[in-house]
CSV table of C-alpha atoms in Angstrom, one decimal:
chain,number,residue,atom,x,y,z
A,133,UNK,CA,0.0,0.3,-0.4
A,134,UNK,CA,1.5,3.2,-1.0
A,135,UNK,CA,1.4,5.9,1.4
A,136,UNK,CA,-0.4,9.5,1.7
A,137,UNK,CA,2.4,12.4,1.8
A,138,UNK,CA,2.1,16.5,2.2
A,139,UNK,CA,4.7,19.1,2.7
A,140,UNK,CA,5.0,19.9,6.1
A,141,UNK,CA,5.6,23.2,7.1
A,142,UNK,CA,6.4,24.7,10.4
A,143,UNK,CA,5.8,21.3,11.9
A,144,UNK,CA,2.6,20.7,10.5
A,145,UNK,CA,1.1,19.3,7.9
A,146,UNK,CA,0.2,21.7,4.3
A,147,UNK,CA,-3.4,21.4,3.3
A,148,UNK,CA,-4.2,18.3,1.3
A,149,UNK,CA,-5.5,20.5,-1.8
A,150,UNK,CA,-2.7,20.1,-4.5
A,151,UNK,CA,-1.6,18.8,-7.6
A,152,UNK,CA,-1.7,15.1,-7.1
A,153,UNK,CA,1.6,12.8,-8.0
A,154,UNK,CA,2.4,9.0,-8.0
A,155,UNK,CA,5.9,8.3,-6.7
A,156,UNK,CA,6.0,4.7,-8.7
A,157,UNK,CA,8.6,1.9,-8.2
A,158,UNK,CA,10.5,2.0,-11.4
A,159,UNK,CA,11.4,-1.6,-11.0
A,160,UNK,CA,8.0,-2.4,-10.7
A,161,UNK,CA,5.7,-0.1,-12.5
A,162,UNK,CA,2.5,-1.3,-11.3
A,163,UNK,CA,3.4,-0.7,-7.7
A,164,UNK,CA,2.9,2.7,-6.1
A,165,UNK,CA,4.9,3.5,-3.2
A,166,UNK,CA,3.4,7.0,-2.5
A,167,UNK,CA,0.9,9.2,-2.7
A,168,UNK,CA,2.1,13.0,-2.8
A,169,UNK,CA,-0.2,16.1,-3.0
A,170,UNK,CA,2.3,18.9,-4.7
A,171,UNK,CA,2.4,22.1,-3.5
A,172,UNK,CA,2.3,25.4,-5.1
A,173,UNK,CA,4.4,28.9,-5.3
A,174,UNK,CA,2.4,30.5,-3.2
A,175,UNK,CA,2.9,27.3,-0.6
A,176,UNK,CA,6.5,27.4,-1.0
A,177,UNK,CA,7.0,31.0,-0.4
A,178,UNK,CA,5.0,30.6,2.9
A,179,UNK,CA,7.4,27.8,3.6
A,180,UNK,CA,9.9,30.5,3.4
A,181,UNK,CA,8.1,32.8,5.6
A,182,UNK,CA,7.9,30.4,8.5
A,183,UNK,CA,11.5,29.4,7.9
A,184,UNK,CA,12.6,32.5,8.6
A,185,UNK,CA,11.1,33.3,12.1
A,186,UNK,CA,12.0,30.3,13.4
A,187,UNK,CA,15.7,30.7,12.2
A,188,UNK,CA,16.3,33.7,14.5
A,189,UNK,CA,15.4,31.8,17.9
A,190,UNK,CA,17.5,28.9,16.2
A,191,UNK,CA,20.6,30.5,15.5
A,192,UNK,CA,20.4,31.7,19.5
A,193,UNK,CA,20.6,28.5,20.1
A,194,UNK,CA,24.5,27.6,21.1
A,195,UNK,CA,26.7,26.0,18.0
A,196,UNK,CA,27.7,23.2,20.6
A,197,UNK,CA,23.9,22.4,21.5
A,198,UNK,CA,23.2,22.3,17.5
A,199,UNK,CA,26.2,20.2,17.3
A,200,UNK,CA,24.1,17.5,19.5
A,201,UNK,CA,21.5,17.9,17.4
A,202,UNK,CA,23.3,16.9,14.7
A,203,UNK,CA,24.6,13.8,16.8
A,204,UNK,CA,21.1,13.2,17.5
A,205,UNK,CA,20.3,12.8,13.6
A,206,UNK,CA,23.2,10.1,12.9
A,207,UNK,CA,22.2,8.1,15.5
A,208,UNK,CA,18.5,7.8,14.3
A,209,UNK,CA,19.7,7.2,10.8
A,210,UNK,CA,22.2,4.7,12.2
A,211,UNK,CA,19.3,3.0,13.8
A,212,UNK,CA,17.0,3.1,10.7
A,213,UNK,CA,19.1,2.7,7.9
A,214,UNK,CA,18.4,-1.0,7.0
A,215,UNK,CA,14.6,0.5,6.8
A,216,UNK,CA,15.7,3.8,5.2
A,217,UNK,CA,17.8,1.9,2.3
A,218,UNK,CA,15.0,-0.4,1.5
A,219,UNK,CA,12.6,2.2,0.9
A,220,UNK,CA,15.0,4.1,-1.3
A,221,UNK,CA,15.4,0.9,-3.0
A,222,UNK,CA,12.0,0.5,-3.7
A,223,UNK,CA,11.5,4.2,-4.8
A,224,UNK,CA,14.1,4.5,-7.2
A,225,UNK,CA,15.6,1.2,-7.9
A,226,UNK,CA,19.2,2.0,-6.3
A,227,UNK,CA,20.3,-1.7,-5.7
A,228,UNK,CA,20.2,-2.4,-2.0
A,229,UNK,CA,24.0,-2.3,-1.2
A,230,UNK,CA,23.9,1.1,-3.1
A,231,UNK,CA,21.5,2.8,-0.9
A,232,UNK,CA,22.9,1.4,2.5
A,233,UNK,CA,26.2,2.8,0.7
A,234,UNK,CA,23.7,6.0,0.5
A,235,UNK,CA,22.5,5.9,4.0
A,236,UNK,CA,25.8,5.2,5.4
A,237,UNK,CA,26.5,9.3,3.9
A,238,UNK,CA,24.5,10.3,5.9
A,239,UNK,CA,26.0,9.0,9.2
A,240,UNK,CA,29.5,9.9,8.5
A,241,UNK,CA,28.4,13.9,7.6
A,242,UNK,CA,26.4,13.7,10.9
A,243,UNK,CA,29.5,12.2,12.8
A,244,UNK,CA,31.8,15.6,10.5
A,245,UNK,CA,30.0,18.0,11.4
A,246,UNK,CA,28.4,16.8,15.1
A,247,UNK,CA,32.0,18.4,16.2
A,248,UNK,CA,31.9,21.4,14.4
A,249,UNK,CA,29.5,23.1,16.3
A,250,UNK,CA,32.6,23.3,18.6
A,251,UNK,CA,35.0,24.1,15.5
A,252,UNK,CA,32.9,27.6,14.1
A,253,UNK,CA,35.7,29.4,14.9
A,254,UNK,CA,36.7,33.0,14.3
A,255,UNK,CA,39.7,34.6,14.4
A,256,UNK,CA,41.3,37.2,16.8
A,257,UNK,CA,43.0,39.3,14.6
A,258,UNK,CA,46.0,42.3,15.3
A,259,UNK,CA,45.4,45.9,14.7
A,260,UNK,CA,47.1,48.7,13.1
A,261,UNK,CA,47.0,51.0,16.4
A,262,UNK,CA,47.1,50.7,20.2
A,263,UNK,CA,44.4,49.6,22.6
A,264,UNK,CA,42.7,48.3,19.7
A,265,UNK,CA,41.3,44.7,18.9
A,266,UNK,CA,40.1,42.9,15.5
A,267,UNK,CA,38.1,40.0,15.0
A,268,UNK,CA,36.0,38.1,12.8
A,269,UNK,CA,33.2,35.7,13.6
A,270,UNK,CA,31.2,33.0,11.5
A,271,UNK,CA,26.8,33.8,11.3
A,272,UNK,CA,24.5,32.3,9.8
A,273,UNK,CA,23.1,33.6,6.6
A,274,UNK,CA,19.4,33.2,7.2
A,275,UNK,CA,17.0,30.5,5.3
A,276,UNK,CA,18.5,28.1,3.1
A,277,UNK,CA,16.1,27.1,0.2
A,278,UNK,CA,17.4,23.6,-1.1
A,279,UNK,CA,16.4,21.7,-3.8
A,280,UNK,CA,17.7,18.5,-4.9
A,281,UNK,CA,17.4,15.9,-7.3
A,282,UNK,CA,16.1,11.7,-6.3
A,283,UNK,CA,19.5,9.9,-7.9
A,284,UNK,CA,20.5,10.1,-4.5
A,285,UNK,CA,17.4,11.2,-2.3
A,286,UNK,CA,18.8,11.0,0.8
A,287,UNK,CA,22.5,11.5,0.8
A,288,UNK,CA,22.9,14.3,-1.0
A,289,UNK,CA,20.5,16.3,1.4
A,290,UNK,CA,22.2,15.5,4.3
A,291,UNK,CA,25.1,17.9,2.2
A,292,UNK,CA,23.1,20.5,2.7
A,293,UNK,CA,20.6,20.0,5.8
A,294,UNK,CA,23.5,19.1,8.1
A,295,UNK,CA,25.8,22.3,7.7
A,296,UNK,CA,22.8,24.4,7.2
A,297,UNK,CA,20.8,23.3,10.6
A,298,UNK,CA,24.5,23.3,12.3
A,299,UNK,CA,25.3,26.9,11.3
A,300,UNK,CA,22.1,28.1,13.0
A,301,UNK,CA,20.3,28.5,9.6
A,302,UNK,CA,16.7,27.5,9.0
A,303,UNK,CA,16.0,25.1,5.9
A,304,UNK,CA,13.4,24.6,3.4
A,305,UNK,CA,13.4,21.9,1.5
A,306,UNK,CA,12.1,21.1,-1.6
A,307,UNK,CA,13.4,16.8,-2.6
A,308,UNK,CA,12.8,15.4,-6.3
A,309,UNK,CA,8.6,14.3,-6.6
A,310,UNK,CA,9.5,11.1,-7.8
A,311,UNK,CA,11.8,10.4,-4.3
A,312,UNK,CA,9.2,12.0,-1.8
A,313,UNK,CA,9.1,8.9,0.4
A,314,UNK,CA,12.5,9.1,1.0
A,315,UNK,CA,12.5,12.4,1.6
A,316,UNK,CA,10.1,12.6,3.7
A,317,UNK,CA,11.5,9.6,5.9
A,318,UNK,CA,14.3,11.7,6.2
A,319,UNK,CA,12.6,14.3,7.2
A,320,UNK,CA,11.0,12.6,10.1
A,321,UNK,CA,14.3,11.5,11.1
A,322,UNK,CA,15.6,15.0,11.5
A,323,UNK,CA,12.2,16.1,13.2
A,324,UNK,CA,12.8,13.3,16.0
A,325,UNK,CA,15.9,14.5,16.3
A,326,UNK,CA,14.6,17.8,18.3
A,327,UNK,CA,14.4,20.6,15.2
A,328,UNK,CA,12.1,23.1,16.7
A,329,UNK,CA,9.1,23.6,14.3
A,330,UNK,CA,9.9,25.6,11.4
A,331,UNK,CA,13.4,25.2,11.1
A,332,UNK,CA,13.3,22.1,8.6
A,333,UNK,CA,10.2,22.2,6.3
A,334,UNK,CA,9.7,20.1,3.2
A,335,UNK,CA,7.7,21.4,0.3
A,336,UNK,CA,6.7,18.5,-2.4
A,337,UNK,CA,6.2,20.6,-5.7
A,338,UNK,CA,6.8,20.3,-9.5
A,339,UNK,CA,10.0,22.2,-11.1
A,340,UNK,CA,8.0,25.3,-12.2
A,341,UNK,CA,5.9,26.1,-8.8
A,342,UNK,CA,9.1,25.7,-7.1
A,343,UNK,CA,10.6,28.5,-9.3
A,344,UNK,CA,8.1,31.1,-9.4
A,345,UNK,CA,7.9,30.2,-5.2
A,346,UNK,CA,11.7,30.8,-4.9
A,347,UNK,CA,11.7,33.7,-6.9
A,348,UNK,CA,8.6,35.6,-5.2
A,349,UNK,CA,10.9,34.1,-1.0
A,350,UNK,CA,13.8,36.2,-2.8
A,351,UNK,CA,11.6,39.5,-3.5
A,352,UNK,CA,10.0,38.8,-0.1
A,353,UNK,CA,13.7,38.6,1.7
A,354,UNK,CA,12.8,35.6,3.0
A,355,UNK,CA,15.3,33.5,1.2
A,356,UNK,CA,19.1,34.2,2.0
A,357,UNK,CA,21.1,31.2,0.4
A,358,UNK,CA,19.9,28.7,-2.3
A,359,UNK,CA,21.3,25.2,-2.8
A,360,UNK,CA,20.2,23.8,-5.6
A,361,UNK,CA,21.6,20.0,-7.0
A,362,UNK,CA,20.6,19.0,-10.8
A,363,UNK,CA,20.9,19.8,-14.1
A,364,UNK,CA,23.4,22.3,-15.7
A,365,UNK,CA,20.3,23.6,-17.8
A,366,UNK,CA,18.1,23.9,-14.6
A,367,UNK,CA,21.2,25.1,-12.4
A,368,UNK,CA,21.9,28.0,-15.1
A,369,UNK,CA,18.4,29.4,-14.4
A,370,UNK,CA,18.7,29.1,-10.9
A,371,UNK,CA,21.8,30.9,-11.3
A,372,UNK,CA,20.0,34.0,-13.1
A,373,UNK,CA,17.6,34.2,-10.6
A,374,UNK,CA,19.6,34.4,-7.6
A,375,UNK,CA,22.0,37.0,-9.7
A,376,UNK,CA,19.1,39.3,-10.0
A,377,UNK,CA,18.7,39.6,-6.1
A,378,UNK,CA,22.5,39.6,-5.4
A,379,UNK,CA,22.7,36.3,-4.0
A,380,UNK,CA,25.6,33.6,-4.6
A,381,UNK,CA,24.0,30.2,-4.9
A,382,UNK,CA,25.7,26.8,-4.0
A,383,UNK,CA,25.2,24.8,-7.9
A,384,UNK,CA,26.3,21.2,-8.1
A,385,UNK,CA,24.8,20.5,-11.4
A,386,UNK,CA,25.9,17.7,-14.1
A,387,UNK,CA,29.1,16.3,-15.4
A,388,UNK,CA,30.6,14.5,-18.6
A,389,UNK,CA,33.2,12.9,-16.5
A,390,UNK,CA,36.3,11.7,-18.3
A,391,UNK,CA,38.5,8.8,-17.5
A,392,UNK,CA,42.0,8.4,-19.3
A,393,UNK,CA,43.3,5.0,-19.9
A,394,UNK,CA,47.3,5.9,-20.1
A,395,UNK,CA,49.3,3.2,-21.5
A,396,UNK,CA,51.0,1.9,-18.6
A,397,UNK,CA,47.4,1.3,-16.7
A,398,UNK,CA,46.6,-1.7,-15.0
A,399,UNK,CA,43.8,-2.1,-17.7
A,400,UNK,CA,42.0,-5.0,-15.1
A,401,UNK,CA,41.5,-2.3,-12.9
A,402,UNK,CA,40.8,0.4,-15.1
A,403,UNK,CA,38.3,-1.9,-16.5
A,404,UNK,CA,37.0,-2.2,-13.0
A,405,UNK,CA,36.9,1.4,-12.3
A,406,UNK,CA,34.9,1.9,-15.7
A,407,UNK,CA,32.5,-0.5,-15.5
A,408,UNK,CA,31.2,0.7,-11.9
A,409,UNK,CA,31.7,4.7,-12.5
A,410,UNK,CA,30.0,3.8,-15.7
A,411,UNK,CA,27.1,1.9,-15.0
A,412,UNK,CA,26.5,2.0,-11.3
A,413,UNK,CA,23.4,3.3,-10.3
A,414,UNK,CA,22.6,2.8,-14.2
A,415,UNK,CA,24.8,5.7,-15.1
A,416,UNK,CA,22.9,8.2,-13.0
A,417,UNK,CA,25.1,10.1,-10.7
A,418,UNK,CA,26.7,13.5,-11.9
A,419,UNK,CA,29.9,11.6,-11.5
A,420,UNK,CA,28.9,8.9,-13.8
A,421,UNK,CA,31.8,8.2,-16.5
A,422,UNK,CA,31.2,9.8,-19.8
A,423,UNK,CA,33.9,9.0,-22.0
A,424,UNK,CA,36.8,6.8,-21.8
A,425,UNK,CA,40.0,8.4,-23.2
A,426,UNK,CA,42.1,5.5,-24.0
A,427,UNK,CA,45.2,5.5,-25.4
A,428,UNK,CA,45.5,3.8,-28.8
A,429,UNK,CA,48.6,1.5,-27.5
A,430,UNK,CA,46.1,-0.2,-25.3
A,431,UNK,CA,42.7,1.1,-26.8
A,432,UNK,CA,41.9,-2.6,-28.3
A,433,UNK,CA,42.9,-4.5,-25.7
A,434,UNK,CA,40.7,-2.2,-23.1
A,435,UNK,CA,38.3,-2.0,-25.1
A,436,UNK,CA,37.3,-5.9,-25.0
A,437,UNK,CA,38.2,-6.5,-21.4
A,438,UNK,CA,35.5,-3.5,-20.6
A,439,UNK,CA,32.7,-4.7,-22.9
A,440,UNK,CA,33.4,-8.5,-21.6
A,441,UNK,CA,33.1,-7.1,-18.1
A,442,UNK,CA,29.7,-5.3,-19.0
A,443,UNK,CA,28.5,-8.7,-20.6
A,444,UNK,CA,29.0,-10.6,-17.4
A,445,UNK,CA,27.3,-7.8,-15.6
A,446,UNK,CA,24.3,-8.9,-13.7
A,447,UNK,CA,21.7,-6.5,-14.3
A,448,UNK,CA,17.8,-6.7,-12.9
A,449,UNK,CA,16.1,-6.3,-9.5
A,450,UNK,CA,17.4,-3.9,-7.2
A,451,UNK,CA,17.2,-6.1,-4.8
A,452,UNK,CA,19.2,-8.6,-6.0
A,453,UNK,CA,23.3,-8.6,-5.8
A,454,UNK,CA,23.2,-6.8,-9.1
A,455,UNK,CA,25.8,-3.9,-10.7
A,456,UNK,CA,22.7,-1.8,-11.6
A,457,UNK,CA,18.3,-1.7,-11.4
A,458,UNK,CA,16.2,0.2,-13.5
A,459,UNK,CA,16.4,4.1,-14.5
A,460,UNK,CA,15.0,6.7,-11.7
A,461,UNK,CA,11.6,7.2,-13.3
A,462,UNK,CA,9.7,7.4,-17.2
A,463,UNK,CA,11.0,11.0,-17.5
A,464,UNK,CA,14.8,9.4,-17.4
A,465,UNK,CA,13.9,6.5,-19.2
A,466,UNK,CA,12.5,8.9,-22.4
A,467,UNK,CA,15.6,10.9,-22.1
A,468,UNK,CA,17.8,8.2,-22.3
A,469,UNK,CA,16.2,6.4,-25.0
A,470,UNK,CA,16.7,10.1,-27.0
A,471,UNK,CA,20.8,9.7,-25.7
A,472,UNK,CA,20.6,6.1,-27.8
A,473,UNK,CA,19.7,8.1,-31.0
A,474,UNK,CA,22.7,10.2,-30.8
A,475,UNK,CA,24.6,6.8,-32.1
A,476,UNK,CA,25.9,7.8,-35.7
A,477,UNK,CA,27.1,5.2,-38.4
A,478,UNK,CA,30.8,6.3,-37.2
A,479,UNK,CA,30.0,4.6,-34.2
A,480,UNK,CA,30.9,1.2,-33.0
A,481,UNK,CA,28.8,-0.6,-30.5
A,482,UNK,CA,31.0,-2.6,-28.9
A,483,UNK,CA,27.8,-4.0,-26.5
A,484,UNK,CA,24.3,-5.3,-27.8
A,485,UNK,CA,21.7,-5.6,-27.7
A,486,UNK,CA,20.3,-1.8,-26.8
A,487,UNK,CA,17.5,-0.4,-25.5
A,488,UNK,CA,14.6,-1.5,-22.7
A,489,UNK,CA,15.2,-5.2,-21.8
A,490,UNK,CA,12.3,-6.9,-22.5
A,491,UNK,CA,10.8,-10.3,-23.8
A,492,UNK,CA,11.8,-9.4,-27.0
A,493,UNK,CA,14.5,-7.7,-26.4
A,494,UNK,CA,16.5,-9.9,-23.6
A,495,UNK,CA,19.5,-9.8,-21.6
A,496,UNK,CA,21.3,-13.2,-19.8
A,497,UNK,CA,21.1,-13.6,-16.7
A,498,UNK,CA,18.4,-10.7,-16.2
A,499,UNK,CA,16.5,-10.8,-13.0
A,500,UNK,CA,14.2,-7.8,-13.2
A,501,UNK,CA,10.3,-7.6,-13.8
A,502,UNK,CA,8.5,-5.7,-15.4
A,503,UNK,CA,10.4,-2.0,-14.7
A,504,UNK,CA,12.3,0.4,-16.6
A,505,UNK,CA,15.5,-1.6,-16.9
A,506,UNK,CA,17.8,-0.3,-20.0
A,507,UNK,CA,20.6,-2.4,-21.8
A,508,UNK,CA,24.1,-0.6,-21.0
A,509,UNK,CA,25.7,0.4,-24.1
A,510,UNK,CA,29.6,1.3,-24.7
A,511,UNK,CA,30.2,3.6,-28.1
A,512,UNK,CA,33.5,3.3,-29.6
A,513,UNK,CA,35.0,5.9,-31.7
A,514,UNK,CA,33.4,8.8,-30.1
A,515,UNK,CA,34.6,12.2,-32.1
A,516,UNK,CA,34.8,15.5,-30.1
A,517,UNK,CA,32.6,17.2,-32.2
A,518,UNK,CA,29.5,14.3,-31.4
A,519,UNK,CA,26.7,15.0,-28.9
A,520,UNK,CA,27.6,12.0,-27.2
A,521,UNK,CA,31.5,13.6,-26.5
A,522,UNK,CA,30.1,16.9,-25.5
A,523,UNK,CA,26.6,16.5,-24.0
A,524,UNK,CA,25.9,14.8,-19.9
A,525,UNK,CA,23.8,11.2,-20.9
A,526,UNK,CA,22.2,10.5,-17.9
A,527,UNK,CA,22.1,7.0,-17.8
A,528,UNK,CA,24.0,3.5,-18.8
A,529,UNK,CA,25.7,4.7,-21.6
A,530,UNK,CA,30.1,5.2,-22.2
A,531,UNK,CA,31.9,6.8,-24.7
A,532,UNK,CA,35.4,5.6,-25.8
A,533,UNK,CA,37.6,7.7,-27.7
A,534,UNK,CA,41.5,7.5,-28.0
A,535,UNK,CA,44.4,9.4,-27.6
A,536,UNK,CA,48.7,9.7,-28.2
A,537,UNK,CA,49.6,12.3,-25.7
A,538,UNK,CA,49.1,13.2,-22.1
A,539,UNK,CA,48.6,17.0,-23.3
A,540,UNK,CA,45.7,15.9,-26.0
A,541,UNK,CA,43.8,13.4,-23.6
A,542,UNK,CA,44.2,16.6,-20.8
A,543,UNK,CA,42.7,18.3,-23.6
A,544,UNK,CA,39.9,16.0,-25.1
A,545,UNK,CA,38.8,15.7,-20.8
A,546,UNK,CA,38.5,19.5,-20.5
A,547,UNK,CA,36.7,20.1,-24.2
A,548,UNK,CA,33.2,19.3,-22.9
A,549,UNK,CA,33.6,22.4,-20.7
A,550,UNK,CA,32.3,20.5,-17.4
A,551,UNK,CA,34.3,20.0,-14.8
A,552,UNK,CA,32.8,17.9,-12.3
A,553,UNK,CA,35.0,15.0,-11.7
A,554,UNK,CA,37.7,12.8,-13.6
A,555,UNK,CA,40.0,10.1,-13.6
A,556,UNK,CA,43.6,8.9,-14.8
A,557,UNK,CA,44.8,5.3,-14.3
A,558,UNK,CA,48.7,5.1,-14.9
A,559,UNK,CA,51.6,3.9,-12.5
A,560,UNK,CA,53.4,6.9,-13.6
A,561,UNK,CA,53.4,9.8,-10.8
A,562,UNK,CA,54.6,12.4,-13.6
A,563,UNK,CA,51.3,11.7,-15.5
A,564,UNK,CA,48.8,11.5,-12.8
A,565,UNK,CA,50.3,15.4,-11.3
A,566,UNK,CA,50.0,16.7,-14.9
A,567,UNK,CA,47.1,15.6,-15.6
A,568,UNK,CA,45.9,16.9,-12.0
A,569,UNK,CA,47.5,20.1,-12.9
A,570,UNK,CA,46.1,20.4,-16.4
A,571,UNK,CA,42.5,18.9,-15.9
A,572,UNK,CA,39.6,21.5,-14.8
A,573,UNK,CA,37.5,19.4,-13.0
A,574,UNK,CA,37.3,19.9,-9.1
A,575,UNK,CA,38.4,16.3,-8.4
A,576,UNK,CA,40.1,14.0,-9.9
A,577,UNK,CA,40.9,10.1,-8.8
A,578,UNK,CA,44.1,8.4,-10.0
A,579,UNK,CA,43.5,4.7,-10.1
A,580,UNK,CA,40.2,5.3,-8.9
A,581,UNK,CA,36.4,5.7,-10.1
A,582,UNK,CA,35.2,9.3,-11.2
A,583,UNK,CA,32.5,8.2,-8.8
A,584,UNK,CA,32.9,8.3,-5.3
A,585,UNK,CA,32.4,11.0,-2.2
A,586,UNK,CA,33.8,10.9,1.3
A,587,UNK,CA,32.3,13.2,4.3
A,588,UNK,CA,35.6,15.5,5.1
A,589,UNK,CA,36.1,16.0,1.4
A,590,UNK,CA,35.3,18.9,-0.8
A,591,UNK,CA,32.5,18.0,-3.6
A,592,UNK,CA,31.9,20.2,-6.7
A,593,UNK,CA,32.8,21.3,-9.7
A,594,UNK,CA,33.7,23.9,-11.9
A,595,UNK,CA,32.4,25.2,-15.4
A,596,UNK,CA,29.2,23.7,-16.4
A,597,UNK,CA,29.3,21.7,-13.8
A,598,UNK,CA,28.8,24.1,-10.8
A,599,UNK,CA,29.9,27.6,-9.7
A,600,UNK,CA,32.7,26.7,-7.7
A,601,UNK,CA,30.4,26.4,-4.8
A,602,UNK,CA,31.9,23.2,-2.3
A,603,UNK,CA,29.9,20.8,-0.5
A,604,UNK,CA,30.7,18.4,2.2
A,605,UNK,CA,33.5,19.1,4.7
A,606,UNK,CA,34.6,22.4,6.4
A,607,UNK,CA,34.5,23.9,2.8
A,608,UNK,CA,30.7,23.5,2.8
A,609,UNK,CA,31.0,25.8,5.8
A,610,UNK,CA,31.3,29.4,3.6
A,611,UNK,CA,28.0,28.5,1.8
A,612,UNK,CA,26.1,28.8,5.1
A,613,UNK,CA,27.8,31.3,7.3
A,614,UNK,CA,28.9,34.8,6.0
A,615,UNK,CA,31.8,36.0,7.8
A,616,UNK,CA,31.4,39.1,10.5
A,617,UNK,CA,34.7,41.6,10.9
A,618,UNK,CA,34.2,43.6,14.2
A,619,UNK,CA,36.7,46.2,15.8
A,620,UNK,CA,36.7,47.3,19.7
A,621,UNK,CA,38.9,50.0,20.0
A,622,UNK,CA,39.3,50.9,23.7
A,623,UNK,CA,41.7,53.8,23.9
A,624,UNK,CA,39.0,56.3,24.6
A,625,UNK,CA,39.8,58.7,21.4
A,626,UNK,CA,38.8,58.0,17.3
A,627,UNK,CA,41.8,56.5,15.9
A,628,UNK,CA,41.1,56.6,11.9
A,629,UNK,CA,42.4,53.6,10.0
A,630,UNK,CA,45.4,54.4,7.7
A,631,UNK,CA,45.9,57.5,9.1
A,632,UNK,CA,46.6,57.4,12.8
A,633,UNK,CA,49.2,54.5,12.6
A,634,UNK,CA,52.3,55.1,13.9
A,635,UNK,CA,55.3,54.9,11.6
A,636,UNK,CA,58.9,53.6,12.2
A,637,UNK,CA,61.0,55.2,9.5
A,638,UNK,CA,63.6,53.0,8.2
A,639,UNK,CA,67.3,53.7,6.8
A,640,UNK,CA,66.5,52.7,3.2
A,641,UNK,CA,70.3,54.0,2.2
A,642,UNK,CA,72.1,52.3,4.3
A,643,UNK,CA,74.7,49.8,3.4
A,644,UNK,CA,77.2,47.5,4.3
């Protein structure tokens, strides 16, 4: 039986009126997971006003106490890990082992930030004048509007929610509607930790109503920071909207992540990394492998091994031990079918068949049912002018191209203009560091896949992948706090900076 879900504003369920939406299990399309009432723009703006009222008192709670709330959230998630992971698997089709890893990421994030409540350090700065002290303080920004995608329906939201709340902000969270049940469950765990009403609000809405509500809230001055994880196209719209209100959003967008295979690479290890980063979560990660850039000397052997690994991989029911399950939702399946039309006559598809897995288009060892399952695709011979090379392809498809020199590989890696994640397989440290220096990605892996994040390392991209903001670790604190400078003059007289400064005159003409 599916659950009935509505937005929660100020600690109370919003009125059930609204556009109905059904969240469906993509592994079994006849199974409804949740019945959701989608809110309108006015409801989103009202949630922001409620958050603004609650934030003032929350900011007065001592930061170490807020840290204890974060600690409680971590323990609650840990105690409910299996249930939450099973819900994620049911709602978006993520294999259960991956879903457990996603839940673990929330716990890790809480474990890191619970101590940051005692480390929201400012500085004592020496003054250029006597009897005067200078200080800096971190202060909360106010209300954060957080909009997240559904491919990581609980882990990625925690990257925003945990540090934002720790720093003394209130949050209005708009999750993906096709992952509404998972998001609502995470909200309930946060609320159970003792957050005051209105400090965390969850609003279910479609994209256009969310945008309109955000526009209204920004104009009313009830949103002071926007965090967005999603496509580069939508991120650009949100960036433009925030810019009109003189705000700098935190944008974590798409990727066309390159993996460079050098001639000295351990090919078995490289294939293992390409398989996981290219097809894990059915290729539906912002850090998924986009193009394998392979040295001509090892290209044929790499492609042969890669194709063999894909052919042997188990695909199907996400409750089983599989490489990947279904696509997230019908909209992503439709979009993936469009990506398949980008395959051109000059390409070589080294895997077969392609398209949706059905009785008429079967795959050996397939364990799924009537779901949104698609064959994995490797396309060789991709050229820099191809859409398969330049555009993000959100799904189980990986392109392959070749290079002769490391400089050429770096140029190819940067060419699409994204800058999220990247990888190089080599045993030469000089090549690894030259690649790191030349690639424009915010994250670089050496002999590892393009996918994978840790709670204490900065996560984020550049170019079409984001605006340079970073999540995770201490770096995200700069997204949810603002620096405030204070000077305290106790000299009893007005001392003017740069004017009343004592001067010691050196003898610059002195010579030995």
